[in-house]
CSV table of C-alpha atoms in Angstrom, one decimal:
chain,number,residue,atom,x,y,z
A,1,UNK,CA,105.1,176.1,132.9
A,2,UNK,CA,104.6,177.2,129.4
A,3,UNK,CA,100.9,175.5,128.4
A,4,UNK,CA,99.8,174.0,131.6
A,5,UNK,CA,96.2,173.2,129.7
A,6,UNK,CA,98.4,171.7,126.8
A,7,UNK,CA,96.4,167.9,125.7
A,8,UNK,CA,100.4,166.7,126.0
A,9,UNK,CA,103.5,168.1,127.9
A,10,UNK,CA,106.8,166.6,127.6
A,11,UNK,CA,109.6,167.5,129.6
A,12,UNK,CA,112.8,166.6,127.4
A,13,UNK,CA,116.2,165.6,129.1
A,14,UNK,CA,119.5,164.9,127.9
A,15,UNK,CA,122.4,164.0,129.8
A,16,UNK,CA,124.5,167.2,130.7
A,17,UNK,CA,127.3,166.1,128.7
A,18,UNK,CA,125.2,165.6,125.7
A,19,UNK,CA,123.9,169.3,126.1
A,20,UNK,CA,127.2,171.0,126.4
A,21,UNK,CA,128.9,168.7,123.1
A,22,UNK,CA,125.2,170.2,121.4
A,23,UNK,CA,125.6,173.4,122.1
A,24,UNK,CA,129.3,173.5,121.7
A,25,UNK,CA,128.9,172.2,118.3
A,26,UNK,CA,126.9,175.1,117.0
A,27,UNK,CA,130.7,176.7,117.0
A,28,UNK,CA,131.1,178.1,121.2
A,29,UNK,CA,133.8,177.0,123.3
A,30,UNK,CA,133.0,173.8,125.0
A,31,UNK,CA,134.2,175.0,128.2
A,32,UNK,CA,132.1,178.4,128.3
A,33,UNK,CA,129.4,176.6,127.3
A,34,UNK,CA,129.8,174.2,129.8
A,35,UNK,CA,130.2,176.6,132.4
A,36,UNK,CA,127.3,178.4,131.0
A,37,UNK,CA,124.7,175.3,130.7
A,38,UNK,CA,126.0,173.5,134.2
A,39,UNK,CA,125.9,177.1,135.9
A,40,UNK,CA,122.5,177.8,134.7
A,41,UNK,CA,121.2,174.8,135.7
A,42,UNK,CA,122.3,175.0,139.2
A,43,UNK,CA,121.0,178.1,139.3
A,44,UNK,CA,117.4,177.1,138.6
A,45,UNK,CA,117.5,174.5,140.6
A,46,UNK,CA,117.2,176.4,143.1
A,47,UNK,CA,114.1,178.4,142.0
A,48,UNK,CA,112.3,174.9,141.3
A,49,UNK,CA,112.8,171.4,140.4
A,50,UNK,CA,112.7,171.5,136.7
A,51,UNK,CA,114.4,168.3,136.1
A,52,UNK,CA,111.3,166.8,137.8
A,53,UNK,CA,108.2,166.1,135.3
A,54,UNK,CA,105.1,167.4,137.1
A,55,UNK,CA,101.6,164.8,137.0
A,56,UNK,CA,100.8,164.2,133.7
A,57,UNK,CA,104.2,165.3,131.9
A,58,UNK,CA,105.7,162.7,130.3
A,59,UNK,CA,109.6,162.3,130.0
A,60,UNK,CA,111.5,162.1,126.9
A,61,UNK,CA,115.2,161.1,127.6
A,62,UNK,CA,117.2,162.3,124.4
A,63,UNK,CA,120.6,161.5,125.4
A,64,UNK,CA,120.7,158.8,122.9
A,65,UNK,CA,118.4,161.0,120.3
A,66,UNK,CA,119.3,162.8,117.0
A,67,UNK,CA,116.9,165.9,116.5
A,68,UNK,CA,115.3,164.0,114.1
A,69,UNK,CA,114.6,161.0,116.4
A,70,UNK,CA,114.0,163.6,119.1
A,71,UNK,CA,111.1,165.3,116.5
A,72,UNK,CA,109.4,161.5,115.6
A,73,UNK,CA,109.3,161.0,119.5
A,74,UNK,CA,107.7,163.8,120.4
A,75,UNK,CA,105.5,163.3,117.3
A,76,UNK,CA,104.6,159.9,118.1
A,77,UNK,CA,103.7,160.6,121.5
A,78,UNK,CA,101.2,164.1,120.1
A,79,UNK,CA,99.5,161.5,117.7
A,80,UNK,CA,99.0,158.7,120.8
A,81,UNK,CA,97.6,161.7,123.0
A,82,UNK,CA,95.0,162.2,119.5
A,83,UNK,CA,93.6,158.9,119.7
C-alpha cells in the first residue's frame, strides 16, 4: 500500500482489454504488451489480491474513462473527502 494514512485511497480498474489497447498505444506491440500486462497480473495475484479494494478504498472503474475523465473523477472524489 502506498499511503495507507492517505484522507482518500482509490484503487483504479480498467478492464484488461482497455489496459493492453492503452499501453499498446503509446507505440509497443499489442501482443507483448498483452502478454506483458496479463502475465504480470497473474503474477501478483498470487502475492495478494490487488484487484480487491481494501476497507475504506474506494473503486474507480475507468474502462469507460478518458484520462481526463479519469483526472475529474479522482478529483471529484479528493474534494468530497475535503468537506
Amino acid at each position: 500500500m502506498i499511503a495507507p494514512e492517505a484522507d482518500l485511497r482509490i484503487l483504479m480498474t480498467a478492464d484488461d482489454e482497455v489496459r493492453v489497447a492503452r499501453r499498446a498505444g503509446e507505440g509497443a506491440d499489442v501482443a507483448t504488451v498483452r502478454q506483458a500486462v496479463l502475465g504480470r497480473d497473474k503474477t501478483d495475484s498470487a502475492v495478494s489480491s490487488f484487484h480487491e479494494a481494501a476497507d475504506g478504498v474506494l473503486t474507480l472503474d475507468t474502462t469507460d474513462l478518458t484520462i481526463e475523465e479519469a483526472v475529474t473523477a479522482v478529483l471529484d472524489r479528493a474534494a468530497e473527502a475535503r468537506a
